[in-house]
Amino acid sequence: MRFRGGFIKFKVTKMEQINIDMISAPIRLIRSSRKTLSVQVTADGKIIARAPLQMKEASIEKFLLSKSDWIERHVQKSLENAKQFEELQPFTYEEICKMAEKALRIIPERVKYYASLIGVTYGTISIRNQKTKWGSCSSQGNLNFNSILVMAPPEVIDSVVVHELCHRKHMNHSKDFYAEVYRVFPEYDGWNKWLKENGGLLIRRMVRGLNEK
């Protein structure tokens, strides 16, 4: 479609469903004008595959079969986490307030410690009840951390603190950025994995508690 001398590109999408014998859940296939093929398992155990519009179904199925062990493992993990979530009580509003108070005591000290190791300065530190982020660093050096971090092991807090402080040297996720992270915190990958596997449950308990306030 032409518009004042130019063209407007429309993103075309097409949705299908694929069933693979080795995978216990149906796979929602979304075709679009993308160039690559990918698959993800959502927090509630749903499987979403994304593929180019013209890619043959046989090629997609071959890819999904090659990833079937990984997909099924994550489906079962998601379903297990969902079951645990239903069994666990949400954090109360009072508990969430106490988490924020604890985070205000603990996290600034960890920031001060690691900032000296990395050799960077920083601005203000904010503690918030966030639904999607564990931490962030602005271009001005202001740091933001999720209060729920205090419910994780201390090493998880350190991994997030180091990650955000290293953005004071590299405002990206380049090789140089991760080289700095690993220099200061060699165990980063292991604790980051813990956060990916367990952090969602903590956040959902917090969000549920805030919603029930």
PDB file of C-alpha atoms in Angstrom:
ATOM      1  CA  MET A   1       0.000   0.000   0.000  1.00  0.00           C
ATOM      2  CA  ARG A   2       1.454   3.371  -1.040  1.00  0.00           C
ATOM      3  CA  PHE A   3       1.231   6.303   1.364  1.00  0.00           C
ATOM      4  CA  ARG A   4       2.542   9.740   0.324  1.00  0.00           C
ATOM      5  CA  GLY A   5       5.310   8.380  -1.844  1.00  0.00           C
ATOM      6  CA  GLY A   6       6.226   5.447   0.438  1.00  0.00           C
ATOM      7  CA  PHE A   7       4.924   2.045   1.385  1.00  0.00           C
ATOM      8  CA  ILE A   8       3.296   0.701   4.515  1.00  0.00           C
ATOM      9  CA  LYS A   9       4.352  -2.841   5.380  1.00  0.00           C
ATOM     10  CA  PHE A  10       1.708  -5.050   6.956  1.00  0.00           C
ATOM     11  CA  LYS A  11       2.812  -7.887   9.225  1.00  0.00           C
ATOM     12  CA  VAL A  12       0.916 -10.939   8.017  1.00  0.00           C
ATOM     13  CA  THR A  13       0.299 -13.707  10.549  1.00  0.00           C
ATOM     14  CA  LYS A  14      -1.334 -17.103  10.264  1.00  0.00           C
ATOM     15  CA  MET A  15      -2.147 -19.401  13.179  1.00  0.00           C
ATOM     16  CA  GLU A  16      -2.230 -23.191  13.071  1.00  0.00           C
ATOM     17  CA  GLN A  17      -1.930 -26.119  15.458  1.00  0.00           C
ATOM     18  CA  ILE A  18       0.530 -29.005  15.314  1.00  0.00           C
ATOM     19  CA  ASN A  19       0.507 -32.207  17.350  1.00  0.00           C
ATOM     20  CA  ILE A  20       3.694 -34.179  17.937  1.00  0.00           C
ATOM     21  CA  ASP A  21       3.440 -37.675  19.447  1.00  0.00           C
ATOM     22  CA  MET A  22       6.474 -37.155  21.696  1.00  0.00           C
ATOM     23  CA  ILE A  23       5.100 -33.888  23.114  1.00  0.00           C
ATOM     24  CA  SER A  24       2.169 -34.027  25.539  1.00  0.00           C
ATOM     25  CA  ALA A  25       0.612 -30.663  24.649  1.00  0.00           C
ATOM     26  CA  PRO A  26      -0.576 -29.282  21.298  1.00  0.00           C
ATOM     27  CA  ILE A  27       1.683 -26.715  19.680  1.00  0.00           C
ATOM     28  CA  ARG A  28       0.300 -23.384  18.577  1.00  0.00           C
ATOM     29  CA  LEU A  29       2.039 -22.454  15.345  1.00  0.00           C
ATOM     30  CA  ILE A  30       2.198 -18.789  14.388  1.00  0.00           C
ATOM     31  CA  ARG A  31       3.414 -18.030  10.883  1.00  0.00           C
ATOM     32  CA  SER A  32       4.541 -14.503  10.060  1.00  0.00           C
ATOM     33  CA  SER A  33       6.965 -12.559   7.898  1.00  0.00           C
ATOM     34  CA  ARG A  34       9.863 -13.540  10.168  1.00  0.00           C
ATOM     35  CA  LYS A  35      12.906 -15.361   8.763  1.00  0.00           C
ATOM     36  CA  THR A  36      13.683 -17.819  11.546  1.00  0.00           C
ATOM     37  CA  LEU A  37      11.971 -20.666  13.393  1.00  0.00           C
ATOM     38  CA  SER A  38      11.633 -20.652  17.179  1.00  0.00           C
ATOM     39  CA  VAL A  39       9.715 -22.360  19.984  1.00  0.00           C
ATOM     40  CA  GLN A  40       8.861 -21.344  23.529  1.00  0.00           C
ATOM     41  CA  VAL A  41       7.043 -22.853  26.497  1.00  0.00           C
ATOM     42  CA  THR A  42       4.945 -20.372  28.475  1.00  0.00           C
ATOM     43  CA  ALA A  43       4.663 -20.257  32.254  1.00  0.00           C
ATOM     44  CA  ASP A  44       1.353 -22.156  32.128  1.00  0.00           C
ATOM     45  CA  GLY A  45       2.715 -24.973  29.952  1.00  0.00           C
ATOM     46  CA  LYS A  46       1.514 -23.834  26.530  1.00  0.00           C
ATOM     47  CA  ILE A  47       3.815 -24.321  23.534  1.00  0.00           C
ATOM     48  CA  ILE A  48       4.187 -21.623  20.901  1.00  0.00           C
ATOM     49  CA  ALA A  49       6.196 -22.113  17.716  1.00  0.00           C
ATOM     50  CA  ARG A  50       6.905 -19.245  15.339  1.00  0.00           C
ATOM     51  CA  ALA A  51       7.806 -19.852  11.703  1.00  0.00           C
ATOM     52  CA  PRO A  52       8.133 -18.039   8.369  1.00  0.00           C
ATOM     53  CA  LEU A  53       4.966 -17.914   6.278  1.00  0.00           C
ATOM     54  CA  GLN A  54       6.204 -20.209   3.501  1.00  0.00           C
ATOM     55  CA  MET A  55       8.137 -22.761   5.572  1.00  0.00           C
ATOM     56  CA  LYS A  56       6.990 -26.325   4.903  1.00  0.00           C
ATOM     57  CA  GLU A  57       5.198 -28.095   7.736  1.00  0.00           C
ATOM     58  CA  ALA A  58       7.576 -31.051   7.400  1.00  0.00           C
ATOM     59  CA  SER A  59      10.526 -28.768   8.161  1.00  0.00           C
ATOM     60  CA  ILE A  60       8.730 -27.321  11.172  1.00  0.00           C
ATOM     61  CA  GLU A  61       7.867 -30.769  12.513  1.00  0.00           C
ATOM     62  CA  LYS A  62      11.471 -31.912  12.044  1.00  0.00           C
ATOM     63  CA  PHE A  63      12.658 -28.932  14.082  1.00  0.00           C
ATOM     64  CA  LEU A  64      10.103 -29.565  16.837  1.00  0.00           C
ATOM     65  CA  LEU A  65      11.042 -33.245  16.997  1.00  0.00           C
ATOM     66  CA  SER A  66      14.703 -32.302  17.418  1.00  0.00           C
ATOM     67  CA  LYS A  67      13.670 -30.137  20.372  1.00  0.00           C
ATOM     68  CA  SER A  68      11.054 -32.526  21.763  1.00  0.00           C
ATOM     69  CA  ASP A  69      13.020 -33.548  24.879  1.00  0.00           C
ATOM     70  CA  TRP A  70      13.647 -29.896  25.781  1.00  0.00           C
ATOM     71  CA  ILE A  71      10.045 -28.911  25.046  1.00  0.00           C
ATOM     72  CA  GLU A  72       8.494 -31.724  27.075  1.00  0.00           C
ATOM     73  CA  ARG A  73      10.833 -31.117  29.997  1.00  0.00           C
ATOM     74  CA  HIS A  74       9.839 -27.470  30.143  1.00  0.00           C
ATOM     75  CA  VAL A  75       6.139 -28.268  29.721  1.00  0.00           C
ATOM     76  CA  GLN A  76       6.250 -30.584  32.738  1.00  0.00           C
ATOM     77  CA  LYS A  77       8.277 -28.040  34.715  1.00  0.00           C
ATOM     78  CA  SER A  78       5.735 -25.305  33.919  1.00  0.00           C
ATOM     79  CA  LEU A  79       2.817 -27.524  34.928  1.00  0.00           C
ATOM     80  CA  GLU A  80       4.600 -28.459  38.150  1.00  0.00           C
ATOM     81  CA  ASN A  81       5.235 -24.795  38.940  1.00  0.00           C
ATOM     82  CA  ALA A  82       1.597 -23.961  38.194  1.00  0.00           C
ATOM     83  CA  LYS A  83       0.485 -26.714  40.588  1.00  0.00           C
ATOM     84  CA  GLN A  84       2.854 -25.435  43.275  1.00  0.00           C
ATOM     85  CA  PHE A  85       1.524 -21.929  42.734  1.00  0.00           C
ATOM     86  CA  GLU A  86      -2.030 -23.080  43.331  1.00  0.00           C
ATOM     87  CA  GLU A  87      -0.931 -24.837  46.530  1.00  0.00           C
ATOM     88  CA  LEU A  88       1.061 -21.892  47.859  1.00  0.00           C
ATOM     89  CA  GLN A  89      -0.549 -18.941  49.560  1.00  0.00           C
ATOM     90  CA  PRO A  90       0.095 -15.517  48.011  1.00  0.00           C
ATOM     91  CA  PHE A  91       2.276 -13.126  49.947  1.00  0.00           C
ATOM     92  CA  THR A  92       0.187 -10.810  52.087  1.00  0.00           C
ATOM     93  CA  TYR A  93       0.420  -7.048  51.653  1.00  0.00           C
ATOM     94  CA  GLU A  94       2.171  -6.840  55.042  1.00  0.00           C
ATOM     95  CA  GLU A  95       4.734  -9.423  53.929  1.00  0.00           C
ATOM     96  CA  ILE A  96       5.363  -7.533  50.705  1.00  0.00           C
ATOM     97  CA  CYS A  97       5.942  -4.304  52.661  1.00  0.00           C
ATOM     98  CA  LYS A  98       8.436  -6.112  54.895  1.00  0.00           C
ATOM     99  CA  MET A  99      10.224  -7.448  51.813  1.00  0.00           C
ATOM    100  CA  ALA A 100      10.627  -3.906  50.514  1.00  0.00           C
ATOM    101  CA  GLU A 101      11.993  -2.753  53.875  1.00  0.00           C
ATOM    102  CA  LYS A 102      14.441  -5.664  53.946  1.00  0.00           C
ATOM    103  CA  ALA A 103      15.503  -4.967  50.360  1.00  0.00           C
ATOM    104  CA  LEU A 104      16.212  -1.341  51.286  1.00  0.00           C
ATOM    105  CA  ARG A 105      18.584  -2.580  53.986  1.00  0.00           C
ATOM    106  CA  ILE A 106      20.338  -5.294  52.006  1.00  0.00           C
ATOM    107  CA  ILE A 107      20.551  -4.276  48.353  1.00  0.00           C
ATOM    108  CA  PRO A 108      22.237  -0.835  48.713  1.00  0.00           C
ATOM    109  CA  GLU A 109      25.056  -2.505  50.681  1.00  0.00           C
ATOM    110  CA  ARG A 110      25.551  -5.091  47.930  1.00  0.00           C
ATOM    111  CA  VAL A 111      25.525  -2.331  45.316  1.00  0.00           C
ATOM    112  CA  LYS A 112      28.191  -0.400  47.237  1.00  0.00           C
ATOM    113  CA  TYR A 113      30.352  -3.516  47.584  1.00  0.00           C
ATOM    114  CA  TYR A 114      30.232  -4.576  43.942  1.00  0.00           C
ATOM    115  CA  ALA A 115      30.463  -1.048  42.539  1.00  0.00           C
ATOM    116  CA  SER A 116      33.916  -0.779  44.117  1.00  0.00           C
ATOM    117  CA  LEU A 117      34.963  -4.112  42.574  1.00  0.00           C
ATOM    118  CA  ILE A 118      33.711  -3.151  39.130  1.00  0.00           C
ATOM    119  CA  GLY A 119      35.026   0.379  39.417  1.00  0.00           C
ATOM    120  CA  VAL A 120      31.850   2.286  38.646  1.00  0.00           C
ATOM    121  CA  THR A 121      29.664   4.942  40.216  1.00  0.00           C
ATOM    122  CA  TYR A 122      25.883   4.955  40.416  1.00  0.00           C
ATOM    123  CA  GLY A 123      22.991   7.272  41.158  1.00  0.00           C
ATOM    124  CA  THR A 124      19.855   6.614  43.151  1.00  0.00           C
ATOM    125  CA  ILE A 125      18.683   3.129  44.179  1.00  0.00           C
ATOM    126  CA  SER A 126      14.959   2.355  44.031  1.00  0.00           C
ATOM    127  CA  ILE A 127      13.161  -0.712  45.361  1.00  0.00           C
ATOM    128  CA  ARG A 128       9.864  -1.576  43.678  1.00  0.00           C
ATOM    129  CA  ASN A 129       7.266  -4.323  43.465  1.00  0.00           C
ATOM    130  CA  GLN A 130       7.615  -5.173  39.779  1.00  0.00           C
ATOM    131  CA  LYS A 131       5.830  -7.764  37.670  1.00  0.00           C
ATOM    132  CA  THR A 132       8.411  -8.262  34.921  1.00  0.00           C
ATOM    133  CA  LYS A 133      11.838  -6.914  35.850  1.00  0.00           C
ATOM    134  CA  TRP A 134      14.405  -7.966  38.451  1.00  0.00           C
ATOM    135  CA  GLY A 135      16.486  -4.864  38.005  1.00  0.00           C
ATOM    136  CA  SER A 136      17.419  -2.056  35.644  1.00  0.00           C
ATOM    137  CA  CYS A 137      20.067   0.600  35.154  1.00  0.00           C
ATOM    138  CA  SER A 138      19.359   3.927  33.465  1.00  0.00           C
ATOM    139  CA  SER A 139      21.825   5.850  31.323  1.00  0.00           C
ATOM    140  CA  GLN A 140      22.203   8.238  34.285  1.00  0.00           C
ATOM    141  CA  GLY A 141      23.279   5.365  36.524  1.00  0.00           C
ATOM    142  CA  ASN A 142      20.070   5.137  38.542  1.00  0.00           C
ATOM    143  CA  LEU A 143      19.379   1.594  39.696  1.00  0.00           C
ATOM    144  CA  ASN A 144      16.071  -0.147  40.229  1.00  0.00           C
ATOM    145  CA  PHE A 145      15.570  -3.540  41.939  1.00  0.00           C
ATOM    146  CA  ASN A 146      12.602  -5.795  42.580  1.00  0.00           C
ATOM    147  CA  SER A 147      11.755  -6.159  46.281  1.00  0.00           C
ATOM    148  CA  ILE A 148      10.933  -9.863  45.831  1.00  0.00           C
ATOM    149  CA  LEU A 149      14.660 -10.552  45.334  1.00  0.00           C
ATOM    150  CA  VAL A 150      15.048 -10.827  49.104  1.00  0.00           C
ATOM    151  CA  MET A 151      13.040 -14.070  48.943  1.00  0.00           C
ATOM    152  CA  ALA A 152      15.759 -15.613  46.764  1.00  0.00           C
ATOM    153  CA  PRO A 153      19.193 -16.877  47.884  1.00  0.00           C
ATOM    154  CA  PRO A 154      21.735 -14.089  48.580  1.00  0.00           C
ATOM    155  CA  GLU A 155      23.760 -15.170  45.541  1.00  0.00           C
ATOM    156  CA  VAL A 156      20.767 -14.389  43.316  1.00  0.00           C
ATOM    157  CA  ILE A 157      20.646 -10.847  44.693  1.00  0.00           C
ATOM    158  CA  ASP A 158      24.359 -10.480  43.978  1.00  0.00           C
ATOM    159  CA  SER A 159      23.939 -11.782  40.416  1.00  0.00           C
ATOM    160  CA  VAL A 160      21.277  -9.151  39.665  1.00  0.00           C
ATOM    161  CA  VAL A 161      23.272  -6.378  41.348  1.00  0.00           C
ATOM    162  CA  VAL A 162      26.391  -7.249  39.339  1.00  0.00           C
ATOM    163  CA  HIS A 163      24.380  -7.474  36.113  1.00  0.00           C
ATOM    164  CA  GLU A 164      22.954  -3.978  36.537  1.00  0.00           C
ATOM    165  CA  LEU A 165      26.216  -2.405  37.702  1.00  0.00           C
ATOM    166  CA  CYS A 166      28.072  -3.823  34.692  1.00  0.00           C
ATOM    167  CA  HIS A 167      25.684  -1.795  32.543  1.00  0.00           C
ATOM    168  CA  ARG A 168      27.516   1.234  33.902  1.00  0.00           C
ATOM    169  CA  LYS A 169      30.390   0.106  31.675  1.00  0.00           C
ATOM    170  CA  HIS A 170      28.409  -1.469  28.843  1.00  0.00           C
ATOM    171  CA  MET A 171      24.783  -0.432  28.184  1.00  0.00           C
ATOM    172  CA  ASN A 172      24.180  -3.611  26.198  1.00  0.00           C
ATOM    173  CA  HIS A 173      24.546  -7.382  26.482  1.00  0.00           C
ATOM    174  CA  SER A 174      27.690  -7.710  24.403  1.00  0.00           C
ATOM    175  CA  LYS A 175      30.597 -10.114  24.932  1.00  0.00           C
ATOM    176  CA  ASP A 176      32.445  -7.338  26.749  1.00  0.00           C
ATOM    177  CA  PHE A 177      29.482  -6.887  29.081  1.00  0.00           C
ATOM    178  CA  TYR A 178      29.344 -10.558  30.044  1.00  0.00           C
ATOM    179  CA  ALA A 179      33.133 -10.742  30.335  1.00  0.00           C
ATOM    180  CA  GLU A 180      32.874  -8.061  33.024  1.00  0.00           C
ATOM    181  CA  VAL A 181      30.013  -9.890  34.739  1.00  0.00           C
ATOM    182  CA  TYR A 182      31.966 -13.167  34.855  1.00  0.00           C
ATOM    183  CA  ARG A 183      35.129 -11.408  36.021  1.00  0.00           C
ATOM    184  CA  VAL A 184      33.342 -10.083  39.087  1.00  0.00           C
ATOM    185  CA  PHE A 185      30.848 -12.905  39.619  1.00  0.00           C
ATOM    186  CA  PRO A 186      32.024 -16.192  38.015  1.00  0.00           C
ATOM    187  CA  GLU A 187      28.988 -18.101  39.348  1.00  0.00           C
ATOM    188  CA  TYR A 188      26.586 -15.821  37.455  1.00  0.00           C
ATOM    189  CA  ASP A 189      25.166 -18.432  35.052  1.00  0.00           C
ATOM    190  CA  GLY A 190      24.152 -20.843  37.807  1.00  0.00           C
ATOM    191  CA  TRP A 191      22.302 -18.260  39.895  1.00  0.00           C
ATOM    192  CA  ASN A 192      20.762 -16.639  36.833  1.00  0.00           C
ATOM    193  CA  LYS A 193      19.403 -20.090  35.939  1.00  0.00           C
ATOM    194  CA  TRP A 194      17.952 -20.405  39.466  1.00  0.00           C
ATOM    195  CA  LEU A 195      16.171 -17.098  38.976  1.00  0.00           C
ATOM    196  CA  LYS A 196      14.746 -18.110  35.599  1.00  0.00           C
ATOM    197  CA  GLU A 197      13.443 -21.396  37.001  1.00  0.00           C
ATOM    198  CA  ASN A 198      12.081 -20.144  40.320  1.00  0.00           C
ATOM    199  CA  GLY A 199      11.638 -16.396  40.083  1.00  0.00           C
ATOM    200  CA  GLY A 200       8.363 -16.506  38.194  1.00  0.00           C
ATOM    201  CA  LEU A 201       6.689 -18.339  41.060  1.00  0.00           C
ATOM    202  CA  LEU A 202       7.820 -15.665  43.528  1.00  0.00           C
ATOM    203  CA  ILE A 203       6.558 -12.837  41.334  1.00  0.00           C
ATOM    204  CA  ARG A 204       3.171 -14.488  40.787  1.00  0.00           C
ATOM    205  CA  ARG A 205       2.746 -14.904  44.535  1.00  0.00           C
ATOM    206  CA  MET A 206       3.570 -11.231  45.007  1.00  0.00           C
ATOM    207  CA  VAL A 207       1.235 -10.064  42.219  1.00  0.00           C
ATOM    208  CA  ARG A 208      -1.565 -12.229  43.560  1.00  0.00           C
ATOM    209  CA  GLY A 209      -1.061 -10.743  47.028  1.00  0.00           C
ATOM    210  CA  LEU A 210      -1.148  -7.193  45.678  1.00  0.00           C
ATOM    211  CA  ASN A 211      -4.298  -7.950  43.705  1.00  0.00           C
ATOM    212  CA  GLU A 212      -5.992  -9.326  46.821  1.00  0.00           C
ATOM    213  CA  LYS A 213      -5.047  -6.307  48.923  1.00  0.00           C
TER     214      LYS A 213
END
